[in-house]
Short mmCIF file of C-alpha atoms and ligand atoms in Angstrom, two decimals:
data_model
loop_
_atom_site.label_atom_id
_atom_site.label_comp_id
_atom_site.label_asym_id
_atom_site.label_seq_id
_atom_site.Cartn_x
_atom_site.Cartn_y
_atom_site.Cartn_z
CA MET A 28 190.78 61.63 165.74
CA LYS A 29 190.56 58.81 168.68
CA TYR A 30 190.29 59.67 172.38
CA VAL A 31 190.71 57.69 175.43
CA VAL A 32 188.65 58.99 178.25
CA ILE A 33 190.31 58.00 181.65
CA TYR A 34 187.54 58.48 183.92
CA GLY A 35 187.75 57.52 187.90
CA ASP A 36 186.52 59.33 191.14
CA GLY A 37 187.65 56.85 193.33
CA PRO A 38 190.72 56.34 196.04
CA ARG A 39 192.94 55.32 193.33
CA LYS A 40 192.57 58.45 191.28
CA GLU A 41 196.25 59.33 191.36
CA VAL A 42 196.70 56.05 189.33
CA MET A 43 194.18 57.46 186.85
CA ILE A 44 196.56 60.36 186.56
CA LYS A 45 199.59 59.01 186.22
CA ILE A 46 197.78 56.76 183.43
CA ALA A 47 196.95 59.94 181.84
CA LYS A 48 200.62 61.30 181.92
CA LEU A 49 201.94 58.13 180.72
CA MET A 50 199.78 58.48 177.42
CA HIS A 51 200.31 62.00 177.06
CA LYS A 52 201.26 61.54 173.50
CA LYS A 53 198.12 60.36 172.85
CA PRO A 54 194.84 62.52 172.88
CA VAL A 55 193.73 61.82 176.37
CA LEU A 56 190.80 63.48 178.39
CA VAL A 57 191.25 62.62 181.73
CA MET A 58 187.69 62.82 183.71
CA ILE A 59 188.41 62.83 187.43
CA GLY A 60 186.86 64.27 190.44
CA ARG A 61 188.85 66.68 192.39
CA SER A 62 192.43 66.09 190.85
CA GLY A 63 194.53 68.77 192.33
CA LEU A 64 196.05 69.30 188.92
CA LYS A 65 197.20 72.48 187.63
CA VAL A 66 195.26 74.37 185.48
CA ASP A 67 196.80 75.62 182.61
CA GLU A 68 193.47 76.90 180.79
CA THR A 69 189.79 76.59 181.51
CA LEU A 70 187.67 75.82 178.47
CA SER A 71 184.32 75.65 180.53
CA PHE A 72 182.39 75.43 183.86
CA GLU A 73 179.31 74.26 184.66
CA GLU A 74 177.43 74.59 187.95
CA VAL A 75 174.97 71.94 188.24
CA TYR A 76 171.74 72.63 190.42
CA ASP A 77 169.12 69.88 190.91
CA SER A 78 168.37 69.31 194.38
CA LYS A 79 165.32 70.52 196.43
CA LYS A 80 166.35 70.97 199.97
CA ALA A 81 164.30 72.58 202.93
CA THR A 82 165.23 75.63 204.70
CA ILE A 83 163.80 77.57 207.63
CA ASN A 84 163.14 81.04 207.90
CA LEU A 85 164.11 81.64 211.61
CA ASP A 86 162.27 85.33 211.27
CA LYS A 87 158.86 83.19 211.18
CA CYS A 88 160.15 80.11 213.09
CA ASN A 89 158.57 80.00 216.80
CA GLY A 90 160.77 77.01 217.95
CA CYS A 91 157.44 74.84 218.57
CA GLU A 92 160.32 71.61 216.91
CA GLU A 93 157.10 70.17 214.86
CA CYS A 94 159.03 69.76 211.96
CA LEU A 95 162.07 68.22 213.87
CA LYS A 96 159.39 65.77 215.13
CA ALA A 97 157.50 65.32 211.57
CA CYS A 98 161.11 64.74 209.76
CA GLN A 99 161.62 61.03 209.32
CA LYS A 100 165.38 61.37 208.00
CA GLY A 101 166.85 63.05 211.14
CA ALA A 102 167.66 66.04 209.15
CA ILE A 103 166.92 68.50 211.44
CA SER A 104 168.67 69.57 214.51
CA LYS A 105 167.52 70.61 217.82
CA ASP A 106 169.13 74.35 217.03
CA LEU A 107 166.79 73.72 214.06
CA LYS A 108 169.66 73.84 211.45
CA ILE A 109 168.28 71.15 208.12
CA ASN A 110 171.56 68.59 207.33
CA TRP A 111 171.32 68.69 203.75
CA ASN A 112 173.30 65.36 203.63
CA LEU A 113 170.02 63.87 205.02
CA CYS A 114 167.34 66.05 203.68
CA GLU A 115 165.54 64.47 200.83
CA GLY A 116 163.28 67.23 200.02
CA CYS A 117 160.19 65.47 201.10
CA PRO A 118 157.55 68.10 202.21
CA ALA A 119 156.77 66.12 205.99
CA CYS A 120 158.58 69.44 207.39
CA TYR A 121 156.71 71.94 205.41
CA TYR A 122 153.05 70.35 206.41
CA SER A 123 154.09 70.25 209.89
CA CYS A 124 154.87 73.78 210.48
CA PRO A 125 151.98 76.39 211.66
CA MET A 126 154.42 79.05 210.92
CA ASP A 127 154.74 78.87 207.23
CA ALA A 128 158.41 78.80 208.05
CA ILE A 129 159.63 76.36 205.81
CA ASP A 130 160.73 76.46 202.21
CA PHE A 131 162.27 74.77 199.54
CA ARG A 132 165.20 75.73 197.41
CA VAL A 133 167.05 74.18 195.00
CA VAL A 134 170.64 74.11 195.47
CA LYS A 135 173.92 73.70 193.72
CA SER A 136 175.04 70.22 193.89
CA GLY A 137 177.91 69.97 191.68
CA GLU A 138 179.92 71.62 189.13
CA ILE A 139 181.86 70.50 186.57
CA ARG A 140 185.06 72.44 184.95
CA VAL A 141 186.49 71.43 181.44
CA TYR A 142 190.36 72.41 181.53
CA VAL A 143 193.80 72.14 179.91
CA SER A 144 196.76 70.55 182.34
CA GLU A 145 200.19 69.85 180.96
CA GLY A 146 198.41 69.46 177.59
CA ILE A 147 195.83 67.09 178.53
CA PRO A 148 192.06 68.35 178.28
CA VAL A 149 190.55 66.96 181.81
CA VAL A 150 186.97 66.89 183.00
CA GLU A 151 186.92 67.94 186.33
CA TYR A 152 183.88 67.17 188.66
CA ASP A 153 182.66 67.56 191.93
CA TYR A 154 179.72 66.75 193.71
CA ALA A 155 177.67 67.62 196.87
CA PRO A 156 177.11 64.13 198.94
CA TRP A 157 173.10 64.19 198.69
CA ILE A 158 173.29 64.24 194.79
CA ASN A 159 172.04 61.05 193.07
CA ARG A 160 175.89 60.61 191.66
CA TYR A 161 174.72 58.13 189.09
CA VAL A 162 172.61 60.77 187.35
CA PHE A 163 175.65 63.30 187.92
CA VAL A 164 178.04 60.80 186.18
CA ARG A 165 175.71 60.38 183.27
CA HIS A 166 175.84 64.31 182.70
CA VAL A 167 179.76 63.88 183.10
CA ARG A 168 179.94 61.32 180.73
CA ASP A 169 177.90 63.27 178.26
CA ILE A 170 180.37 65.84 178.33
CA ALA A 171 183.08 63.51 177.30
CA LYS A 172 181.31 61.94 174.84
CA ARG A 173 180.81 65.16 173.47
CA LEU A 174 184.25 66.49 173.46
CA ALA A 175 185.66 63.24 172.24
CA ASN A 176 183.16 63.76 169.48
CA ASP A 177 183.81 59.93 168.46
CA GLU A 178 181.94 56.96 168.82
CA ASN A 179 184.90 55.01 168.70
CA THR A 180 186.38 56.49 171.79
CA TRP A 181 188.15 54.04 174.38
CA ILE A 182 187.27 54.76 177.88
CA ILE A 183 189.62 53.80 180.85
CA GLU A 184 187.24 53.72 183.38
CA GLU A 185 188.02 53.11 187.47
CA GLY A 186 184.97 50.42 187.81
CA TRP A 187 183.34 51.52 191.14
CA HIS A 188 179.88 51.33 189.15
CA PRO A 189 178.52 48.82 189.67
CA MET A 190 180.70 47.67 192.27
CA PRO A 191 182.44 50.69 194.05
CA TRP A 192 184.35 48.48 196.69
CA ALA A 193 186.31 47.01 193.59
CA PHE A 194 188.93 48.28 191.84
CA ASN A 195 189.33 47.56 188.37
CA ILE A 196 190.24 49.47 185.22
CA ARG A 197 187.92 48.75 182.48
CA ILE A 198 188.88 49.45 178.82
CA ASP A 199 185.36 50.25 177.23
CA GLY A 200 183.68 51.29 173.81
CA TYR A 201 180.69 53.02 173.15
CA ASN A 202 179.69 51.24 170.34
CA ASP A 203 181.31 47.89 171.15
CA PRO A 204 180.12 46.73 174.82
CA ASN A 205 182.15 43.15 174.37
CA ALA A 206 185.51 45.24 174.33
CA ASN A 207 186.49 45.75 177.80
CA LEU A 208 189.66 44.59 179.43
CA VAL A 209 189.56 44.38 183.32
CA LEU A 210 192.96 44.83 184.66
CA GLY A 211 192.66 44.54 188.41
CA LYS A 212 189.96 44.28 190.93
CA ASN A 213 189.48 43.60 194.91
CA ASP A 214 191.38 47.10 195.80
CA GLN A 215 194.54 45.55 194.19
CA VAL A 216 196.80 48.70 193.42
CA LEU A 217 198.76 48.64 189.74
CA SER A 218 202.01 49.01 189.85
CA PHE A 219 203.84 51.46 187.23
CA ASN A 220 204.83 48.35 185.26
CA GLU A 221 201.29 47.19 185.14
CA ILE A 222 199.88 50.48 184.15
CA GLU A 223 202.98 50.67 181.29
CA LYS A 224 201.31 47.37 180.30
CA VAL A 225 198.03 49.20 180.00
CA VAL A 226 199.17 51.50 178.29
CA GLU A 227 200.65 49.28 175.59
CA THR A 228 197.58 47.40 175.31
CA LEU A 229 195.87 50.70 174.49
CA GLU A 230 198.36 51.42 171.58
CA VAL A 231 197.57 47.56 170.41
CA ILE A 232 194.05 48.10 170.86
CA GLY A 233 193.50 51.53 169.82
CA GLN A 234 195.35 51.24 166.42
S1 SF4 B 26 162.16 68.03 203.46
FE1 SF4 B 26 161.65 65.85 204.47
S2 SF4 B 26 163.71 65.33 204.89
FE2 SF4 B 26 164.02 67.39 204.66
S3 SF4 B 26 164.12 67.89 206.33
FE3 SF4 B 26 162.01 68.39 205.94
S4 SF4 B 26 161.14 66.63 206.34
FE4 SF4 B 26 163.44 66.33 206.39
S1 SF4 B 27 157.50 73.55 212.60
FE1 SF4 B 27 157.93 75.87 211.64
S2 SF4 B 27 157.71 76.98 213.55
FE2 SF4 B 27 157.80 75.02 214.29
S3 SF4 B 27 160.36 74.85 214.80
FE3 SF4 B 27 159.75 73.81 212.57
S4 SF4 B 27 160.17 75.86 211.42
FE4 SF4 B 27 159.94 76.68 213.32
#
């Protein structure tokens, strides 16, 4: 069975969902950030933990603000709250603290849900702003490969990588690095007609 993987977490995800719906009769796997799609059946749910972040134990803290001065990332505020979006888990605050009040914890940095929505298998992911999203997305892609279980799986990808500012849809084959088709770029919005052309092209390529 040949799957088509639709992957996208950028500003055009609605377009990606439309493509998925147009391709409803094909075996389609949609991969998308928070989609808002109706979940008919959850197939799996995975929480991703990997980033170490500093925390302050206020019961031990004497308010000396040494940590605040030590932090090069501006992650600690005057009221001694740590902004995990800025904290990189380095040990500077830890070593500066005279009260042994700082600790590190591995925090939840994302989740990946696989579900069925109106007959379409969907891999939906959500990740915290501090996570290395390239590593996270690789993990999501691995799930897609496993689900598709076919080396010739085609991917329709909203191409933020390596150019996050540009919009394009790339069609790519895991086994064939030359088999891609770029359909739009520079923030161009595809019309429905254009989307239908994409689908027709896929039907030709996918045979
Ligand atoms: S771990 Fe590093 S980046 Fe995070 S709050 Fe402490 S000093 Fe700042
Ligand atoms: S260095 Fe330690 S004791 Fe001082 S404010 Fe920071 S957490 Fe509190």
